[in-house]
Amino acid sequence: MTSNPMTQSNIYEGAVLDGEPMTVSGAINKTIALLLITFATGVFSWTQAFNGYMDKVVMLMWVGIIAGLILAIIMRFKPQNAKILSVGYAVCEGLAIGGVSAMYEMQLKGIVANAALITFLTLFMMLFLYKTGIIKATETFKKVIFTATASIMVFYLVSIVISFFNQNFITVWNTGLLGIGLSIAFCAVAALNFILDFNFIEEGARNMVPKYFEWFGAFSLLVTIVWLYLELLRLLAQLSKNR
């Protein structure tokens, strides 16, 4: 079991190889493609925000978030359609994070570039730690990260529900030392998810699963990249406010 519910090993069950198998290089290429799509649609939302169409941007953000979630759920049960679904997910995520990024940038100049830089530095650092064996994707490691990630997801959901009745709840855990501590913890868990993503891709290539899992593995990496980036945005904003 992996921490990312989209990359649990049992997703390979029932997959029949009919043609070329999945490769690590193929997954890398598709990850780059999805990142470019996300960036392109993100630039669109960003531009709309700075042109003064904030109402439109907010609408695009919610469409992106809801549609992206639906596509992710479908992909979990229909991995053979990963190519189309992952591209659609990348478009949705771009619309969402483009707007979010613009809102942060309007308040704190340079925060977006810093968050993006740290995100990719973390990605390559975790890849180094994984390839050198400093951090290994053992079964115990997987279970710990799965539990931590699931707990964070539940926390997010509960926070959203409570915020409908008490807006102050979001303010309490999103500011001050408590907010900084939570953000650091969430960033750490998100970063460690990269180890499981790398392991998932390598296991798929080693087991010669169908080639469409390259798109699925790329999608999984994109999910982790976006999550870490958004957590870093919040952390950097909190650190700036608490100087």
PDB file of C-alpha atoms in Angstrom:
ATOM      1  CA  MET A   1       0.000   0.000   0.000  1.00  0.00           C
ATOM      2  CA  THR A   2       1.281   3.477  -0.783  1.00  0.00           C
ATOM      3  CA  SER A   3       0.441   6.734   0.888  1.00  0.00           C
ATOM      4  CA  ASN A   4      -1.081   8.210  -2.224  1.00  0.00           C
ATOM      5  CA  PRO A   5      -4.442   6.440  -2.631  1.00  0.00           C
ATOM      6  CA  MET A   6      -4.053   6.828  -6.374  1.00  0.00           C
ATOM      7  CA  THR A   7      -0.912   4.683  -6.358  1.00  0.00           C
ATOM      8  CA  GLN A   8      -1.854   1.707  -4.225  1.00  0.00           C
ATOM      9  CA  SER A   9      -0.153  -1.402  -5.537  1.00  0.00           C
ATOM     10  CA  ASN A  10      -3.404  -3.303  -5.922  1.00  0.00           C
ATOM     11  CA  ILE A  11      -4.336  -0.994  -8.774  1.00  0.00           C
ATOM     12  CA  TYR A  12      -2.177  -3.277 -10.934  1.00  0.00           C
ATOM     13  CA  GLU A  13      -4.464  -6.237 -10.223  1.00  0.00           C
ATOM     14  CA  GLY A  14      -6.314  -7.398 -13.298  1.00  0.00           C
ATOM     15  CA  ALA A  15      -4.138  -5.326 -15.635  1.00  0.00           C
ATOM     16  CA  VAL A  16      -3.256  -7.322 -18.753  1.00  0.00           C
ATOM     17  CA  LEU A  17      -0.219  -6.427 -20.839  1.00  0.00           C
ATOM     18  CA  ASP A  18      -1.216  -6.077 -24.489  1.00  0.00           C
ATOM     19  CA  GLY A  19       1.597  -4.294 -26.278  1.00  0.00           C
ATOM     20  CA  GLU A  20       4.489  -2.303 -24.889  1.00  0.00           C
ATOM     21  CA  PRO A  21       5.022  -2.248 -21.100  1.00  0.00           C
ATOM     22  CA  MET A  22       5.350   0.785 -18.873  1.00  0.00           C
ATOM     23  CA  THR A  23       8.818   2.353 -18.581  1.00  0.00           C
ATOM     24  CA  VAL A  24      10.323   4.820 -16.135  1.00  0.00           C
ATOM     25  CA  SER A  25      11.408   7.149 -18.949  1.00  0.00           C
ATOM     26  CA  GLY A  26       7.908   7.068 -20.365  1.00  0.00           C
ATOM     27  CA  ALA A  27       6.446   8.087 -17.008  1.00  0.00           C
ATOM     28  CA  ILE A  28       8.992  10.914 -16.723  1.00  0.00           C
ATOM     29  CA  ASN A  29       8.109  12.250 -20.175  1.00  0.00           C
ATOM     30  CA  LYS A  30       4.419  12.171 -19.369  1.00  0.00           C
ATOM     31  CA  THR A  31       5.003  13.917 -16.061  1.00  0.00           C
ATOM     32  CA  ILE A  32       6.722  16.746 -17.923  1.00  0.00           C
ATOM     33  CA  ALA A  33       3.807  16.912 -20.376  1.00  0.00           C
ATOM     34  CA  LEU A  34       1.255  17.152 -17.568  1.00  0.00           C
ATOM     35  CA  LEU A  35       3.302  19.844 -15.820  1.00  0.00           C
ATOM     36  CA  LEU A  36       3.406  21.903 -19.014  1.00  0.00           C
ATOM     37  CA  ILE A  37      -0.365  21.601 -19.397  1.00  0.00           C
ATOM     38  CA  THR A  38      -0.872  22.607 -15.776  1.00  0.00           C
ATOM     39  CA  PHE A  39       1.459  25.567 -16.234  1.00  0.00           C
ATOM     40  CA  ALA A  40      -0.282  26.715 -19.429  1.00  0.00           C
ATOM     41  CA  THR A  41      -3.777  26.703 -17.902  1.00  0.00           C
ATOM     42  CA  GLY A  42      -2.362  28.199 -14.711  1.00  0.00           C
ATOM     43  CA  VAL A  43      -0.976  31.128 -16.685  1.00  0.00           C
ATOM     44  CA  PHE A  44      -4.447  31.680 -18.141  1.00  0.00           C
ATOM     45  CA  SER A  45      -6.056  31.949 -14.679  1.00  0.00           C
ATOM     46  CA  TRP A  46      -3.154  34.059 -13.442  1.00  0.00           C
ATOM     47  CA  THR A  47      -3.545  36.491 -16.357  1.00  0.00           C
ATOM     48  CA  GLN A  48      -7.288  36.779 -15.813  1.00  0.00           C
ATOM     49  CA  ALA A  49      -6.722  37.603 -12.146  1.00  0.00           C
ATOM     50  CA  PHE A  50      -4.216  40.366 -12.854  1.00  0.00           C
ATOM     51  CA  ASN A  51      -6.493  41.749 -15.563  1.00  0.00           C
ATOM     52  CA  GLY A  52      -9.154  42.320 -12.923  1.00  0.00           C
ATOM     53  CA  TYR A  53     -11.500  39.415 -13.662  1.00  0.00           C
ATOM     54  CA  MET A  54     -11.376  38.008 -10.124  1.00  0.00           C
ATOM     55  CA  ASP A  55     -14.978  36.769 -10.170  1.00  0.00           C
ATOM     56  CA  LYS A  56     -14.166  34.733 -13.243  1.00  0.00           C
ATOM     57  CA  VAL A  57     -10.995  33.420 -11.646  1.00  0.00           C
ATOM     58  CA  VAL A  58     -12.815  32.293  -8.499  1.00  0.00           C
ATOM     59  CA  MET A  59     -15.355  30.475 -10.644  1.00  0.00           C
ATOM     60  CA  LEU A  60     -12.562  28.774 -12.614  1.00  0.00           C
ATOM     61  CA  MET A  61     -10.875  27.801  -9.356  1.00  0.00           C
ATOM     62  CA  TRP A  62     -13.936  26.013  -8.037  1.00  0.00           C
ATOM     63  CA  VAL A  63     -14.634  24.370 -11.382  1.00  0.00           C
ATOM     64  CA  GLY A  64     -11.041  23.168 -11.467  1.00  0.00           C
ATOM     65  CA  ILE A  65     -11.119  21.848  -7.904  1.00  0.00           C
ATOM     66  CA  ILE A  66     -14.426  19.998  -8.222  1.00  0.00           C
ATOM     67  CA  ALA A  67     -13.832  18.660 -11.734  1.00  0.00           C
ATOM     68  CA  GLY A  68     -10.271  17.632 -10.828  1.00  0.00           C
ATOM     69  CA  LEU A  69     -11.515  15.678  -7.820  1.00  0.00           C
ATOM     70  CA  ILE A  70     -14.123  13.894  -9.935  1.00  0.00           C
ATOM     71  CA  LEU A  71     -11.548  12.988 -12.590  1.00  0.00           C
ATOM     72  CA  ALA A  72      -9.137  11.689  -9.932  1.00  0.00           C
ATOM     73  CA  ILE A  73     -11.808   9.425  -8.447  1.00  0.00           C
ATOM     74  CA  ILE A  74     -12.765   8.074 -11.862  1.00  0.00           C
ATOM     75  CA  MET A  75      -9.122   7.412 -12.707  1.00  0.00           C
ATOM     76  CA  ARG A  76      -8.657   5.362  -9.546  1.00  0.00           C
ATOM     77  CA  PHE A  77     -11.212   2.883 -10.883  1.00  0.00           C
ATOM     78  CA  LYS A  78     -10.497   3.331 -14.602  1.00  0.00           C
ATOM     79  CA  PRO A  79      -6.676   3.501 -14.891  1.00  0.00           C
ATOM     80  CA  GLN A  80      -6.893   2.330 -18.509  1.00  0.00           C
ATOM     81  CA  ASN A  81      -8.321   5.783 -19.295  1.00  0.00           C
ATOM     82  CA  ALA A  82      -5.448   7.525 -17.502  1.00  0.00           C
ATOM     83  CA  LYS A  83      -4.224   9.408 -20.577  1.00  0.00           C
ATOM     84  CA  ILE A  84      -7.417  11.367 -21.161  1.00  0.00           C
ATOM     85  CA  LEU A  85      -8.273  11.704 -17.489  1.00  0.00           C
ATOM     86  CA  SER A  86      -4.792  12.849 -16.424  1.00  0.00           C
ATOM     87  CA  VAL A  87      -4.703  15.507 -19.127  1.00  0.00           C
ATOM     88  CA  GLY A  88      -8.130  16.715 -17.998  1.00  0.00           C
ATOM     89  CA  TYR A  89      -6.919  16.722 -14.404  1.00  0.00           C
ATOM     90  CA  ALA A  90      -3.859  18.788 -15.350  1.00  0.00           C
ATOM     91  CA  VAL A  91      -6.109  21.371 -17.022  1.00  0.00           C
ATOM     92  CA  CYS A  92      -8.336  21.538 -13.942  1.00  0.00           C
ATOM     93  CA  GLU A  93      -5.404  21.851 -11.548  1.00  0.00           C
ATOM     94  CA  GLY A  94      -3.907  24.601 -13.676  1.00  0.00           C
ATOM     95  CA  LEU A  95      -7.119  26.611 -13.510  1.00  0.00           C
ATOM     96  CA  ALA A  96      -7.245  26.167  -9.741  1.00  0.00           C
ATOM     97  CA  ILE A  97      -3.626  26.841  -8.759  1.00  0.00           C
ATOM     98  CA  GLY A  98      -3.280  29.686 -11.268  1.00  0.00           C
ATOM     99  CA  GLY A  99      -5.975  31.605  -9.430  1.00  0.00           C
ATOM    100  CA  VAL A 100      -4.695  30.674  -5.980  1.00  0.00           C
ATOM    101  CA  SER A 101      -1.166  31.685  -6.953  1.00  0.00           C
ATOM    102  CA  ALA A 102      -2.345  35.049  -8.240  1.00  0.00           C
ATOM    103  CA  MET A 103      -4.146  35.772  -4.979  1.00  0.00           C
ATOM    104  CA  TYR A 104      -1.027  35.011  -2.944  1.00  0.00           C
ATOM    105  CA  GLU A 105       1.184  37.024  -5.300  1.00  0.00           C
ATOM    106  CA  MET A 106      -1.075  40.069  -5.006  1.00  0.00           C
ATOM    107  CA  GLN A 107      -0.494  40.040  -1.253  1.00  0.00           C
ATOM    108  CA  LEU A 108       3.166  38.969  -1.171  1.00  0.00           C
ATOM    109  CA  LYS A 109       5.336  39.722  -4.184  1.00  0.00           C
ATOM    110  CA  GLY A 110       7.681  36.899  -5.146  1.00  0.00           C
ATOM    111  CA  ILE A 111       5.996  34.220  -3.039  1.00  0.00           C
ATOM    112  CA  VAL A 112       4.923  32.167  -6.056  1.00  0.00           C
ATOM    113  CA  ALA A 113       8.427  31.946  -7.517  1.00  0.00           C
ATOM    114  CA  ASN A 114       9.841  30.963  -4.135  1.00  0.00           C
ATOM    115  CA  ALA A 115       7.213  28.269  -3.567  1.00  0.00           C
ATOM    116  CA  ALA A 116       7.728  26.845  -7.056  1.00  0.00           C
ATOM    117  CA  LEU A 117      11.510  26.808  -6.651  1.00  0.00           C
ATOM    118  CA  ILE A 118      11.341  25.047  -3.275  1.00  0.00           C
ATOM    119  CA  THR A 119       8.828  22.542  -4.658  1.00  0.00           C
ATOM    120  CA  PHE A 120      11.107  21.394  -7.460  1.00  0.00           C
ATOM    121  CA  LEU A 121      14.220  21.480  -5.301  1.00  0.00           C
ATOM    122  CA  THR A 122      12.376  19.198  -2.892  1.00  0.00           C
ATOM    123  CA  LEU A 123      11.318  16.920  -5.753  1.00  0.00           C
ATOM    124  CA  PHE A 124      14.911  16.452  -6.915  1.00  0.00           C
ATOM    125  CA  MET A 125      16.213  16.114  -3.367  1.00  0.00           C
ATOM    126  CA  MET A 126      13.712  13.335  -2.638  1.00  0.00           C
ATOM    127  CA  LEU A 127      14.627  11.650  -5.919  1.00  0.00           C
ATOM    128  CA  PHE A 128      18.283  11.730  -4.855  1.00  0.00           C
ATOM    129  CA  LEU A 129      17.449  10.289  -1.436  1.00  0.00           C
ATOM    130  CA  TYR A 130      15.371   7.555  -3.065  1.00  0.00           C
ATOM    131  CA  LYS A 131      17.894   6.584  -5.751  1.00  0.00           C
ATOM    132  CA  THR A 132      20.786   6.481  -3.287  1.00  0.00           C
ATOM    133  CA  GLY A 133      18.769   4.337  -0.889  1.00  0.00           C
ATOM    134  CA  ILE A 134      18.990   6.832   1.955  1.00  0.00           C
ATOM    135  CA  ILE A 135      15.195   6.657   2.160  1.00  0.00           C
ATOM    136  CA  LYS A 136      13.655   3.328   1.198  1.00  0.00           C
ATOM    137  CA  ALA A 137      10.013   2.609   0.447  1.00  0.00           C
ATOM    138  CA  THR A 138       9.668  -0.210   2.970  1.00  0.00           C
ATOM    139  CA  GLU A 139       6.257  -1.544   3.915  1.00  0.00           C
ATOM    140  CA  THR A 140       6.495   0.164   7.299  1.00  0.00           C
ATOM    141  CA  PHE A 141       7.428   3.464   5.657  1.00  0.00           C
ATOM    142  CA  LYS A 142       4.473   3.137   3.275  1.00  0.00           C
ATOM    143  CA  LYS A 143       2.024   2.461   6.095  1.00  0.00           C
ATOM    144  CA  VAL A 144       3.277   5.406   8.142  1.00  0.00           C
ATOM    145  CA  ILE A 145       3.035   7.843   5.240  1.00  0.00           C
ATOM    146  CA  PHE A 146      -0.364   6.464   4.242  1.00  0.00           C
ATOM    147  CA  THR A 147      -1.684   7.023   7.765  1.00  0.00           C
ATOM    148  CA  ALA A 148      -0.231  10.533   7.935  1.00  0.00           C
ATOM    149  CA  THR A 149      -1.608  11.483   4.514  1.00  0.00           C
ATOM    150  CA  ALA A 150      -5.052  10.062   5.261  1.00  0.00           C
ATOM    151  CA  SER A 151      -5.129  11.957   8.550  1.00  0.00           C
ATOM    152  CA  ILE A 152      -4.291  15.211   6.785  1.00  0.00           C
ATOM    153  CA  MET A 153      -7.016  14.629   4.197  1.00  0.00           C
ATOM    154  CA  VAL A 154      -9.552  14.024   6.972  1.00  0.00           C
ATOM    155  CA  PHE A 155      -8.345  17.193   8.693  1.00  0.00           C
ATOM    156  CA  TYR A 156      -8.891  19.166   5.482  1.00  0.00           C
ATOM    157  CA  LEU A 157     -12.429  17.810   5.066  1.00  0.00           C
ATOM    158  CA  VAL A 158     -13.382  18.455   8.689  1.00  0.00           C
ATOM    159  CA  SER A 159     -11.926  21.972   8.463  1.00  0.00           C
ATOM    160  CA  ILE A 160     -13.997  22.741   5.382  1.00  0.00           C
ATOM    161  CA  VAL A 161     -17.194  21.516   7.047  1.00  0.00           C
ATOM    162  CA  ILE A 162     -16.533  23.432  10.287  1.00  0.00           C
ATOM    163  CA  SER A 163     -15.650  26.596   8.353  1.00  0.00           C
ATOM    164  CA  PHE A 164     -19.201  26.737   7.025  1.00  0.00           C
ATOM    165  CA  PHE A 165     -20.390  27.263  10.606  1.00  0.00           C
ATOM    166  CA  ASN A 166     -17.376  28.965  12.186  1.00  0.00           C
ATOM    167  CA  GLN A 167     -15.011  31.003  10.022  1.00  0.00           C
ATOM    168  CA  ASN A 168     -12.733  31.609  13.007  1.00  0.00           C
ATOM    169  CA  PHE A 169     -11.720  27.938  13.000  1.00  0.00           C
ATOM    170  CA  ILE A 170      -9.796  28.372   9.751  1.00  0.00           C
ATOM    171  CA  THR A 171      -8.125  31.483  11.153  1.00  0.00           C
ATOM    172  CA  VAL A 172      -6.983  29.663  14.282  1.00  0.00           C
ATOM    173  CA  TRP A 173      -5.188  26.764  12.566  1.00  0.00           C
ATOM    174  CA  ASN A 174      -3.983  28.787   9.610  1.00  0.00           C
ATOM    175  CA  THR A 175      -2.094  31.495  11.518  1.00  0.00           C
ATOM    176  CA  GLY A 176       0.471  31.860  14.286  1.00  0.00           C
ATOM    177  CA  LEU A 177       2.837  29.208  15.559  1.00  0.00           C
ATOM    178  CA  LEU A 178       0.147  26.528  15.358  1.00  0.00           C
ATOM    179  CA  GLY A 179      -0.462  27.275  11.699  1.00  0.00           C
ATOM    180  CA  ILE A 180       3.256  27.309  10.924  1.00  0.00           C
ATOM    181  CA  GLY A 181       3.777  24.022  12.738  1.00  0.00           C
ATOM    182  CA  LEU A 182       0.921  22.341  10.881  1.00  0.00           C
ATOM    183  CA  SER A 183       2.139  23.680   7.532  1.00  0.00           C
ATOM    184  CA  ILE A 184       5.661  22.382   8.154  1.00  0.00           C
ATOM    185  CA  ALA A 185       4.272  18.966   9.077  1.00  0.00           C
ATOM    186  CA  PHE A 186       2.018  18.891   6.009  1.00  0.00           C
ATOM    187  CA  CYS A 187       4.913  19.914   3.734  1.00  0.00           C
ATOM    188  CA  ALA A 188       7.052  17.128   5.184  1.00  0.00           C
ATOM    189  CA  VAL A 189       4.382  14.499   4.573  1.00  0.00           C
ATOM    190  CA  ALA A 190       3.777  15.796   1.046  1.00  0.00           C
ATOM    191  CA  ALA A 191       7.523  15.623   0.314  1.00  0.00           C
ATOM    192  CA  LEU A 192       7.740  12.041   1.584  1.00  0.00           C
ATOM    193  CA  ASN A 193       4.912  11.100  -0.778  1.00  0.00           C
ATOM    194  CA  PHE A 194       7.428  11.556  -3.604  1.00  0.00           C
ATOM    195  CA  ILE A 195       9.249   8.456  -2.358  1.00  0.00           C
ATOM    196  CA  LEU A 196       6.099   6.401  -2.763  1.00  0.00           C
ATOM    197  CA  ASP A 197       5.413   7.888  -6.192  1.00  0.00           C
ATOM    198  CA  PHE A 198       8.921   6.987  -7.375  1.00  0.00           C
ATOM    199  CA  ASN A 199       8.533   3.493  -5.979  1.00  0.00           C
ATOM    200  CA  PHE A 200       5.179   3.039  -7.681  1.00  0.00           C
ATOM    201  CA  ILE A 201       6.634   3.965 -11.060  1.00  0.00           C
ATOM    202  CA  GLU A 202       9.664   1.717 -10.640  1.00  0.00           C
ATOM    203  CA  GLU A 203       7.536  -1.221  -9.508  1.00  0.00           C
ATOM    204  CA  GLY A 204       5.246  -0.764 -12.486  1.00  0.00           C
ATOM    205  CA  ALA A 205       8.170  -0.788 -14.916  1.00  0.00           C
ATOM    206  CA  ARG A 206       9.745  -3.770 -13.168  1.00  0.00           C
ATOM    207  CA  ASN A 207       6.488  -5.748 -13.268  1.00  0.00           C
ATOM    208  CA  MET A 208       5.911  -4.792 -16.923  1.00  0.00           C
ATOM    209  CA  VAL A 209       2.398  -3.445 -16.429  1.00  0.00           C
ATOM    210  CA  PRO A 210       0.476  -1.890 -19.375  1.00  0.00           C
ATOM    211  CA  LYS A 211       1.863   1.316 -20.837  1.00  0.00           C
ATOM    212  CA  TYR A 212      -1.135   3.421 -19.786  1.00  0.00           C
ATOM    213  CA  PHE A 213       0.216   3.249 -16.246  1.00  0.00           C
ATOM    214  CA  GLU A 214       2.876   5.729 -17.367  1.00  0.00           C
ATOM    215  CA  TRP A 215       0.114   8.320 -17.450  1.00  0.00           C
ATOM    216  CA  PHE A 216      -1.189   7.099 -14.112  1.00  0.00           C
ATOM    217  CA  GLY A 217       2.248   7.369 -12.505  1.00  0.00           C
ATOM    218  CA  ALA A 218       2.714  10.844 -14.007  1.00  0.00           C
ATOM    219  CA  PHE A 219      -0.662  11.856 -12.650  1.00  0.00           C
ATOM    220  CA  SER A 220       0.300  10.634  -9.187  1.00  0.00           C
ATOM    221  CA  LEU A 221       3.467  12.723  -9.249  1.00  0.00           C
ATOM    222  CA  LEU A 222       1.485  15.766 -10.390  1.00  0.00           C
ATOM    223  CA  VAL A 223      -0.901  15.347  -7.451  1.00  0.00           C
ATOM    224  CA  THR A 224       2.022  15.373  -5.006  1.00  0.00           C
ATOM    225  CA  ILE A 225       3.750  18.312  -6.717  1.00  0.00           C
ATOM    226  CA  VAL A 226       0.589  20.433  -6.620  1.00  0.00           C
ATOM    227  CA  TRP A 227      -0.109  19.505  -3.002  1.00  0.00           C
ATOM    228  CA  LEU A 228       3.410  20.408  -1.861  1.00  0.00           C
ATOM    229  CA  TYR A 229       3.362  23.659  -3.843  1.00  0.00           C
ATOM    230  CA  LEU A 230       0.095  24.793  -2.255  1.00  0.00           C
ATOM    231  CA  GLU A 231       1.310  23.859   1.224  1.00  0.00           C
ATOM    232  CA  LEU A 232       4.511  25.829   0.625  1.00  0.00           C
ATOM    233  CA  LEU A 233       2.510  28.855  -0.489  1.00  0.00           C
ATOM    234  CA  ARG A 234       0.598  28.786   2.775  1.00  0.00           C
ATOM    235  CA  LEU A 235       3.732  28.200   4.850  1.00  0.00           C
ATOM    236  CA  LEU A 236       5.665  31.051   3.220  1.00  0.00           C
ATOM    237  CA  ALA A 237       2.679  33.363   3.679  1.00  0.00           C
ATOM    238  CA  GLN A 238       2.454  32.465   7.365  1.00  0.00           C
ATOM    239  CA  LEU A 239       6.175  32.990   7.899  1.00  0.00           C
ATOM    240  CA  SER A 240       5.926  36.392   6.223  1.00  0.00           C
ATOM    241  CA  LYS A 241       3.045  37.466   8.431  1.00  0.00           C
ATOM    242  CA  ASN A 242       4.794  36.319  11.604  1.00  0.00           C
ATOM    243  CA  ARG A 243       8.060  38.180  11.067  1.00  0.00           C
TER     244      ARG A 243
END
